[in-house]
XYZ file of C-alpha atoms in Angstrom:
551
model
C -199.511 -9.133 -55.377
C -198.779 -5.489 -54.472
C -197.924 -2.846 -57.272
C -198.985 -5.718 -60.268
C -202.722 -5.964 -60.251
C -204.456 -6.951 -63.397
C -200.980 -6.667 -64.687
C -200.527 -8.469 -67.728
C -197.726 -9.914 -69.341
C -197.068 -11.724 -72.905
C -194.208 -13.035 -73.808
C -193.585 -14.207 -77.605
C -191.512 -17.601 -77.968
C -189.834 -19.282 -80.761
C -191.269 -22.529 -82.097
C -189.170 -24.319 -79.787
C -188.351 -24.315 -76.223
C -184.107 -24.392 -77.585
C -185.018 -21.172 -79.181
C -186.357 -19.010 -76.601
C -183.169 -19.891 -74.739
C -180.919 -19.213 -76.983
C -182.646 -15.641 -77.194
C -182.947 -15.121 -73.772
C -179.191 -15.679 -73.149
C -178.681 -12.707 -75.811
C -180.690 -10.215 -73.603
C -178.059 -9.896 -71.067
C -181.284 -8.092 -68.903
C -182.842 -6.289 -71.568
C -186.480 -6.639 -71.073
C -190.091 -5.532 -71.932
C -191.641 -4.479 -68.406
C -193.955 -2.996 -69.423
C -196.761 -3.169 -72.522
C -196.062 -1.153 -75.262
C -199.660 0.047 -76.089
C -201.324 0.087 -72.823
C -197.981 0.565 -70.376
C -198.994 -2.089 -67.966
C -196.627 -3.682 -65.439
C -195.389 -6.879 -67.170
C -194.270 -9.810 -64.772
C -190.438 -10.529 -65.346
C -189.904 -13.208 -64.735
C -193.304 -15.095 -65.508
C -194.138 -17.512 -63.177
C -195.200 -20.405 -64.186
C -198.942 -22.186 -62.677
C -197.025 -24.527 -60.074
C -197.758 -23.652 -56.800
C -194.112 -24.300 -55.836
C -192.920 -22.288 -57.800
C -191.643 -19.460 -55.093
C -192.863 -16.606 -57.399
C -196.368 -17.770 -57.094
C -196.113 -17.659 -52.706
C -197.953 -15.048 -50.855
C -196.732 -12.238 -50.565
C -196.257 -12.437 -46.633
C -194.405 -15.769 -47.075
C -192.244 -13.665 -49.478
C -191.045 -11.304 -46.953
C -190.541 -13.622 -44.618
C -187.886 -15.210 -46.140
C -186.296 -11.891 -47.083
C -186.533 -11.013 -43.402
C -185.227 -14.520 -42.314
C -181.892 -13.752 -44.889
C -181.146 -9.957 -43.679
C -181.168 -11.468 -40.674
C -179.604 -14.211 -40.957
C -176.876 -11.923 -43.099
C -176.864 -9.450 -39.940
C -175.708 -12.409 -37.396
C -173.028 -13.649 -39.844
C -171.261 -10.080 -39.761
C -172.259 -9.570 -35.886
C -169.875 -11.668 -34.157
C -167.546 -11.470 -37.010
C -166.622 -7.956 -36.541
C -168.396 -7.803 -33.678
C -165.466 -8.527 -30.610
C -163.171 -6.040 -32.466
C -164.401 -2.861 -31.009
C -162.284 -5.313 -27.046
C -159.535 -5.553 -29.515
C -157.060 -4.269 -26.701
C -158.681 -6.253 -23.928
C -158.646 -9.396 -25.507
C -154.899 -8.886 -26.999
C -154.081 -8.508 -22.727
C -155.498 -11.543 -22.534
C -154.008 -13.669 -24.912
C -150.586 -11.430 -23.988
C -150.686 -10.132 -19.926
C -147.140 -9.367 -19.949
C -147.236 -7.163 -23.611
C -148.345 -3.862 -21.308
C -145.155 -4.076 -19.512
C -142.597 -4.487 -22.208
C -143.904 -1.543 -24.591
C -145.399 -4.733 -26.925
C -148.697 -3.858 -26.982
C -149.437 -1.510 -29.840
C -145.941 -2.586 -31.837
C -147.454 -6.705 -31.517
C -150.397 -7.521 -29.148
C -152.692 -5.599 -31.139
C -151.589 -6.411 -34.514
C -151.486 -10.174 -33.501
C -154.728 -10.010 -32.385
C -156.475 -8.201 -35.288
C -155.838 -11.732 -37.402
C -158.879 -12.938 -35.816
C -160.731 -10.555 -37.092
C -159.052 -9.919 -40.652
C -158.762 -14.018 -41.190
C -162.011 -14.176 -40.284
C -162.950 -11.817 -43.387
C -161.096 -13.188 -45.778
C -162.629 -16.612 -45.385
C -166.159 -14.980 -45.649
C -165.497 -14.115 -48.796
C -162.885 -17.006 -50.042
C -165.790 -19.658 -48.086
C -167.995 -18.643 -50.510
C -166.516 -20.281 -53.747
C -167.488 -23.375 -51.855
C -170.698 -22.578 -50.731
C -172.154 -20.793 -53.433
C -171.325 -23.426 -56.358
C -172.833 -26.053 -54.072
C -175.761 -23.967 -53.655
C -176.339 -23.829 -57.301
C -176.379 -27.568 -57.788
C -177.623 -28.953 -54.985
C -180.148 -25.831 -53.528
C -180.172 -22.916 -51.283
C -181.502 -24.582 -47.648
C -178.550 -27.395 -47.466
C -175.959 -24.803 -47.615
C -178.297 -22.465 -45.286
C -177.967 -25.784 -42.683
C -174.752 -26.480 -42.599
C -172.837 -23.291 -43.246
C -174.721 -21.729 -39.941
C -174.245 -25.074 -38.402
C -170.270 -24.563 -38.529
C -170.479 -21.248 -37.338
C -172.820 -21.856 -34.212
C -170.554 -24.519 -33.692
C -167.521 -22.647 -33.872
C -168.867 -19.756 -31.403
C -169.489 -22.197 -29.376
C -166.055 -23.903 -29.504
C -164.251 -19.918 -28.993
C -165.948 -19.264 -25.520
C -163.647 -21.575 -24.273
C -160.866 -21.526 -26.063
C -157.873 -20.313 -24.376
C -154.518 -20.145 -26.619
C -154.027 -17.785 -29.423
C -153.156 -20.384 -32.122
C -156.489 -22.411 -31.488
C -158.450 -19.304 -31.618
C -156.628 -17.619 -34.747
C -158.103 -21.912 -35.923
C -161.880 -20.955 -34.417
C -162.295 -17.259 -36.415
C -160.257 -18.883 -39.485
C -163.283 -21.926 -39.237
C -165.857 -19.251 -38.482
C -165.006 -16.884 -41.401
C -165.544 -20.491 -43.872
C -169.040 -20.959 -41.914
C -170.916 -17.282 -41.463
C -170.018 -15.992 -45.481
C -172.027 -17.830 -47.138
C -175.308 -16.075 -46.294
C -173.459 -12.841 -47.671
C -173.625 -14.307 -51.034
C -175.924 -17.022 -51.399
C -178.443 -14.088 -50.187
C -178.861 -12.342 -53.042
C -179.508 -15.732 -55.201
C -182.412 -16.262 -52.656
C -184.250 -13.012 -53.451
C -183.635 -12.967 -56.923
C -185.614 -16.618 -56.678
C -188.799 -15.209 -55.166
C -189.189 -11.806 -56.210
C -190.107 -10.222 -59.726
C -187.749 -7.711 -60.971
C -189.535 -5.170 -60.515
C -189.545 -5.598 -57.016
C -186.049 -6.832 -56.406
C -183.890 -3.307 -56.056
C -186.156 -2.920 -52.632
C -185.513 -5.997 -51.834
C -181.886 -6.081 -52.358
C -181.385 -2.949 -50.145
C -182.843 -4.308 -47.470
C -179.795 -6.616 -47.488
C -177.189 -4.616 -48.419
C -178.771 -2.583 -44.956
C -178.036 -6.473 -43.085
C -174.821 -6.199 -44.524
C -173.561 -3.141 -42.798
C -175.781 -3.294 -40.110
C -174.358 -6.258 -38.628
C -171.164 -5.563 -38.549
C -172.347 -1.716 -36.926
C -174.715 -3.705 -34.275
C -171.864 -5.961 -33.027
C -169.799 -3.369 -32.324
C -171.954 -1.516 -30.437
C -173.820 -4.254 -28.659
C -170.323 -5.509 -27.966
C -169.187 -2.402 -26.226
C -171.632 -2.376 -23.628
C -171.000 -5.537 -22.993
C -167.472 -5.084 -22.482
C -168.307 -2.521 -19.382
C -169.127 -5.032 -16.625
C -168.042 -8.244 -18.376
C -165.056 -9.829 -19.888
C -164.762 -9.714 -23.505
C -165.252 -13.645 -23.743
C -169.019 -12.647 -22.747
C -169.304 -11.262 -26.179
C -169.334 -14.914 -27.770
C -171.507 -16.128 -25.200
C -174.494 -13.477 -25.866
C -172.952 -14.715 -30.162
C -173.326 -18.176 -29.924
C -177.523 -17.899 -28.536
C -178.435 -15.282 -31.207
C -176.965 -17.401 -33.997
C -178.111 -20.639 -32.117
C -181.765 -18.607 -32.467
C -181.058 -17.725 -36.052
C -179.980 -21.716 -37.393
C -183.750 -23.596 -35.147
C -185.410 -20.360 -37.262
C -183.891 -21.853 -41.177
C -184.256 -25.432 -39.694
C -188.106 -25.360 -39.235
C -188.788 -22.008 -41.404
C -186.516 -21.583 -44.266
C -188.197 -23.135 -47.632
C -185.738 -24.374 -50.923
C -186.166 -21.093 -52.658
C -184.342 -22.720 -55.645
C -187.065 -23.898 -59.130
C -186.575 -24.659 -62.691
C -188.705 -22.632 -64.774
C -189.101 -23.499 -68.171
C -191.871 -23.222 -71.000
C -194.882 -25.765 -70.431
C -195.273 -26.282 -74.161
C -192.506 -25.347 -76.311
C -195.236 -25.201 -79.410
C -196.848 -22.306 -78.299
C -196.198 -19.268 -80.193
C -197.238 -16.917 -77.213
C -198.430 -16.992 -73.655
C -200.154 -15.007 -71.279
C -199.522 -14.651 -67.759
C -202.093 -12.832 -65.484
C -201.485 -11.436 -62.387
C -203.695 -10.367 -59.304
C -203.871 -9.889 -55.583
C -206.006 -12.803 -53.850
C -207.220 -12.487 -50.486
C -203.728 -13.489 -49.285
C -201.715 -11.896 -51.398
C -200.266 -14.875 -53.652
C -199.492 -14.495 -57.425
C -201.532 -16.246 -59.775
C -200.919 -17.218 -63.103
C -203.295 -17.682 -66.229
C -202.432 -19.276 -69.728
C -206.353 -20.325 -70.144
C -207.025 -17.536 -72.582
C -204.758 -18.869 -75.546
C -206.006 -22.548 -74.478
C -203.409 -23.923 -72.950
C -203.191 -26.951 -70.455
C -200.296 -27.637 -69.020
C -199.880 -30.429 -66.531
C -200.181 -28.296 -62.638
C -197.950 -30.059 -59.859
C -200.809 -30.964 -56.833
C -199.720 -28.853 -53.865
C -198.351 -30.988 -51.074
C -197.329 -30.214 -47.683
C -194.900 -27.407 -45.608
C -192.364 -30.780 -45.037
C -191.505 -31.068 -48.868
C -190.562 -27.554 -48.983
C -188.149 -28.192 -45.111
C -186.853 -31.257 -46.575
C -183.154 -30.865 -45.740
C -181.767 -32.401 -48.882
C -183.241 -32.294 -52.369
C -181.388 -33.892 -56.065
C -179.603 -31.712 -57.740
C -181.049 -28.815 -59.539
C -178.885 -28.626 -62.712
C -176.789 -30.493 -64.777
C -173.941 -28.292 -65.131
C -171.032 -29.653 -63.482
C -169.237 -29.140 -60.148
C -166.040 -27.687 -61.719
C -167.917 -25.512 -64.453
C -169.991 -23.882 -61.460
C -166.604 -23.250 -59.906
C -165.067 -22.047 -62.062
C -167.507 -19.664 -63.820
C -166.939 -16.710 -60.991
C -163.125 -16.762 -62.010
C -163.720 -15.890 -65.387
C -166.844 -13.840 -64.741
C -165.256 -10.944 -62.709
C -163.830 -10.251 -66.061
C -166.537 -8.398 -67.729
C -166.611 -4.682 -67.273
C -169.722 -4.532 -65.370
C -169.242 -7.602 -62.675
C -165.373 -5.877 -62.232
C -167.176 -1.978 -61.461
C -169.900 -3.659 -59.353
C -166.880 -5.274 -57.367
C -164.411 -2.407 -57.223
C -168.215 -0.077 -55.627
C -168.362 -3.225 -53.297
C -165.033 -2.792 -51.899
C -164.441 1.354 -52.133
C -167.423 0.872 -50.035
C -167.810 -1.996 -47.477
C -163.707 -2.619 -47.892
C -163.122 0.887 -47.061
C -165.720 0.310 -43.880
C -163.452 -3.135 -43.071
C -160.412 -0.580 -42.590
C -162.133 1.661 -40.702
C -163.765 -0.772 -38.255
C -160.246 -2.593 -37.831
C -158.624 0.719 -36.563
C -161.516 2.575 -34.960
C -161.026 1.223 -31.464
C -157.425 2.318 -31.104
C -158.262 5.433 -33.162
C -160.895 7.212 -30.992
C -158.992 5.649 -28.169
C -155.799 8.130 -29.049
C -158.397 10.748 -30.492
C -160.948 11.527 -27.729
C -159.677 8.821 -24.854
C -162.431 6.768 -25.447
C -163.293 3.291 -23.569
C -164.431 0.109 -25.975
C -168.089 0.976 -25.113
C -167.800 4.259 -26.099
C -166.299 3.633 -29.144
C -168.926 1.254 -30.011
C -171.586 3.451 -29.514
C -170.634 6.070 -32.076
C -171.748 3.140 -34.894
C -175.023 3.925 -33.392
C -174.685 6.556 -36.633
C -173.851 3.685 -39.231
C -177.240 1.765 -37.991
C -179.016 5.544 -38.990
C -176.683 5.876 -42.557
C -177.732 2.175 -43.422
C -181.674 2.394 -42.750
C -181.378 6.183 -45.041
C -179.249 4.084 -47.225
C -182.796 1.607 -47.889
C -185.342 3.758 -50.032
C -182.483 5.753 -51.260
C -181.203 2.769 -53.163
C -183.752 0.305 -53.513
C -187.140 2.475 -54.173
C -185.579 5.370 -55.405
C -183.979 2.871 -57.637
C -186.830 0.924 -59.220
C -188.413 4.444 -59.729
C -186.059 6.066 -62.034
C -185.916 2.611 -63.452
C -189.180 2.244 -63.859
C -189.760 6.238 -65.007
C -186.717 5.229 -67.746
C -188.541 2.533 -68.682
C -191.614 4.089 -69.729
C -189.240 6.825 -71.763
C -187.711 3.714 -73.895
C -191.430 2.335 -75.149
C -191.558 -0.335 -72.218
C -188.397 -1.684 -72.454
C -185.829 -2.243 -69.642
C -182.363 -2.267 -69.464
C -179.954 -2.907 -66.122
C -178.629 0.580 -66.494
C -181.712 2.355 -65.892
C -180.846 1.976 -61.566
C -177.441 3.574 -62.276
C -177.993 7.248 -62.148
C -179.229 7.550 -58.131
C -175.550 6.053 -57.536
C -174.511 9.812 -58.024
C -176.004 10.078 -54.386
C -172.983 7.964 -53.131
C -170.502 9.717 -55.372
C -170.687 12.740 -53.297
C -171.539 10.783 -50.011
C -168.710 8.345 -50.352
C -165.599 10.144 -50.401
C -166.793 12.508 -48.151
C -167.989 10.034 -45.039
C -163.900 9.366 -45.727
C -162.937 12.560 -45.779
C -165.001 13.626 -42.351
C -163.137 10.441 -40.453
C -159.489 11.189 -41.379
C -159.875 14.723 -40.746
C -161.624 14.239 -37.679
C -159.301 11.770 -35.859
C -156.035 13.610 -37.706
C -157.042 17.091 -36.013
C -159.066 16.142 -33.487
C -162.240 17.734 -34.127
C -165.151 16.902 -32.185
C -165.963 13.267 -32.070
C -169.257 13.686 -33.889
C -167.116 15.060 -37.239
C -165.537 11.197 -37.461
C -169.219 9.923 -36.274
C -171.000 11.430 -39.550
C -168.716 10.024 -41.277
C -169.642 6.358 -40.372
C -172.725 7.247 -40.903
C -172.362 8.627 -44.629
C -170.167 5.654 -45.214
C -172.870 2.767 -44.007
C -175.555 5.140 -46.087
C -173.091 4.776 -49.539
C -172.876 1.013 -48.480
C -176.861 0.720 -48.487
C -177.045 2.780 -51.735
C -174.370 1.776 -53.859
C -173.591 -1.515 -52.857
C -177.229 -2.642 -53.590
C -177.727 -0.295 -56.854
C -174.205 -1.739 -58.496
C -175.223 -5.356 -57.433
C -178.876 -5.827 -58.613
C -177.508 -3.846 -62.159
C -175.105 -6.875 -62.700
C -177.652 -9.469 -61.491
C -180.367 -7.986 -63.431
C -177.226 -8.672 -66.329
C -176.707 -12.023 -65.850
C -179.573 -12.970 -63.778
C -179.230 -17.065 -64.636
C -176.157 -17.013 -62.978
C -177.052 -14.745 -60.308
C -175.279 -16.616 -57.712
C -171.385 -16.637 -59.251
C -172.496 -12.833 -60.513
C -172.643 -12.198 -56.575
C -169.814 -14.508 -55.383
C -167.420 -12.920 -58.495
C -168.537 -9.526 -56.704
C -168.238 -10.522 -53.117
C -165.211 -12.468 -53.051
C -163.012 -9.677 -54.418
C -164.584 -7.532 -51.638
C -163.804 -9.911 -48.853
C -160.129 -10.021 -50.431
C -159.834 -6.336 -50.939
C -161.074 -5.820 -47.575
C -158.319 -8.407 -46.126
C -156.094 -6.091 -47.540
C -156.996 -3.182 -46.782
C -157.368 -4.101 -43.324
C -153.959 -5.335 -43.419
C -152.317 -2.969 -44.200
C -154.445 0.190 -42.633
C -152.787 0.533 -39.571
C -149.463 0.870 -40.750
C -150.733 2.904 -43.860
C -152.135 5.449 -41.104
C -148.776 5.498 -39.709
C -146.751 6.404 -42.281
C -148.981 8.847 -44.010
C -151.295 9.888 -40.897
C -155.022 9.714 -40.701
C -156.059 12.593 -43.139
C -153.895 11.210 -46.177
C -154.555 8.047 -46.027
C -158.494 8.430 -45.885
C -158.207 11.403 -48.056
C -156.599 8.644 -50.570
C -159.676 6.686 -49.802
C -161.965 9.195 -50.960
C -160.039 9.651 -54.091
C -159.977 6.265 -54.932
C -163.552 6.052 -54.102
C -164.961 8.803 -56.025
C -163.045 7.344 -59.436
C -164.917 4.221 -59.101
C -168.084 5.637 -58.664
C -168.417 8.156 -60.814
C -167.775 5.116 -63.728
C -171.497 4.726 -63.512
C -171.634 7.848 -66.039
C -169.327 5.861 -69.283
C -171.481 2.013 -68.274
C -174.968 4.174 -68.375
C -173.608 5.362 -71.527
C -172.352 2.949 -73.196
C -172.874 0.405 -70.836
C -175.308 -1.933 -72.969
C -172.746 -2.257 -75.721
C -170.166 -2.955 -73.034
C -172.331 -6.472 -72.288
C -173.079 -7.102 -75.587
C -169.207 -6.687 -77.045
C -167.650 -8.391 -73.719
C -170.244 -11.241 -73.754
C -168.475 -12.635 -77.109
C -165.188 -12.746 -75.768
C -163.748 -16.520 -75.889
C -162.941 -16.230 -72.846
C -166.227 -15.706 -71.327
C -167.909 -18.192 -73.765
C -166.162 -21.188 -71.336
C -168.931 -19.966 -68.954
C -171.644 -19.813 -71.119
C -175.028 -21.275 -68.567
C -176.415 -24.224 -69.356
C -180.290 -24.373 -70.541
C -181.520 -25.717 -66.798
C -180.248 -22.558 -65.278
C -182.707 -20.637 -67.866
C -185.003 -18.370 -65.081
C -187.112 -16.717 -67.926
C -185.295 -13.103 -67.624
């Protein structure tokens, strides 16, 4: 595999598997990632010798899965937020007399805005159902069922004429579309090693923000010569295509990894590049002869249903995210997502009206401004992923090979500048009607900050609480979605009362105050994680042994 040639990992375990599990539960992300003597990169988690272990899959297959997950993530937000650029024509379609009565902006548009705010809310709330099911029964069936709901509602809304029916369809759409947002981080953690995770996760966060931007750009272009309902026709075709790819090519990625022989005191795992780029592990140095399951055909990995992958009850899986968000690192990561992605929701829910009033832009012209958002998201990939991994690796070497989750936090200082600056440029640019490029640059910087800061903060908490990565992602994303819903609900009244400059100036101050907290977490984060892990409340969400993944 890449970046891990000739590397060797040695793990000293206790005399029993239970002792090993107990120790791992208390590491909370502090792992030996480089050999103390040779400084060679170690593979965390240690891959098994099972060919079905996702860590042993060929590198090309891992990247394909990551790409498909990112595509699914992009399409989840494509239709969820894209049609908002045509909110005026949509309002006139459902309330044709609004322009004559003078209630277009005061009544019709706010009512149609519920199509998008409720979808955003259900994208987050629905995950409180999807993630426990994915942790219990696997990722593949949840991807298929949720995307089938998403595809079905997209087709339904092409023909729905009533306001109530359309609103109901958008609500159900949000429920189906949101699953990919929180299951994607679990999938990435299933397939990639610790030292690869940051770079791949930055692509995920880029897809998260690009989905909204691409949806708005394409939706705006469609409205030039077509009715706004054509957006749903095009989107249905795209969503259906992704559903077919998931059905035919996306395998189950969950895997229960445990010690082959609990009585052995040391296990050595080596990884090397073979001709197809797959990862291989060997325990022969210690004379181990584990039972290696035979490699089966492709159809087994594409089964529609699997036996439960954990003995934990669904009730515990449902409750855990609500208690995890009380942990300071998880709460901070949720707030980082809120002041980046949440504030983008505020911008996108108002951008059509803002650019029309300030610059006389039509829907497609406002949509084209989101090209800057796509560019900013792409630039955020190396800034949040590769740079974060490099900084963390540098600090790991200085720490005698011991990796701590906080080591990737310093790079978030970039977004500590760009996120507030983005909101100021947007608010001041619209308020004072500066050149349209000013708020457009703000859009680009805000999306850069989403990809960069959101990626770093999410990987930080996943590394800290890896066995429950799904519940951690859910706690973060669910909190963000509810914050975004409330913000989109109050954005227009806030702007009407305070003006763009003061409203977005306040958002800039809030974002700076949240992002600067990386400094105390970097200094005291390890101590905070260890102390809060022993809170009595948190003890109710300790995970079972079968959730352990080897890190």
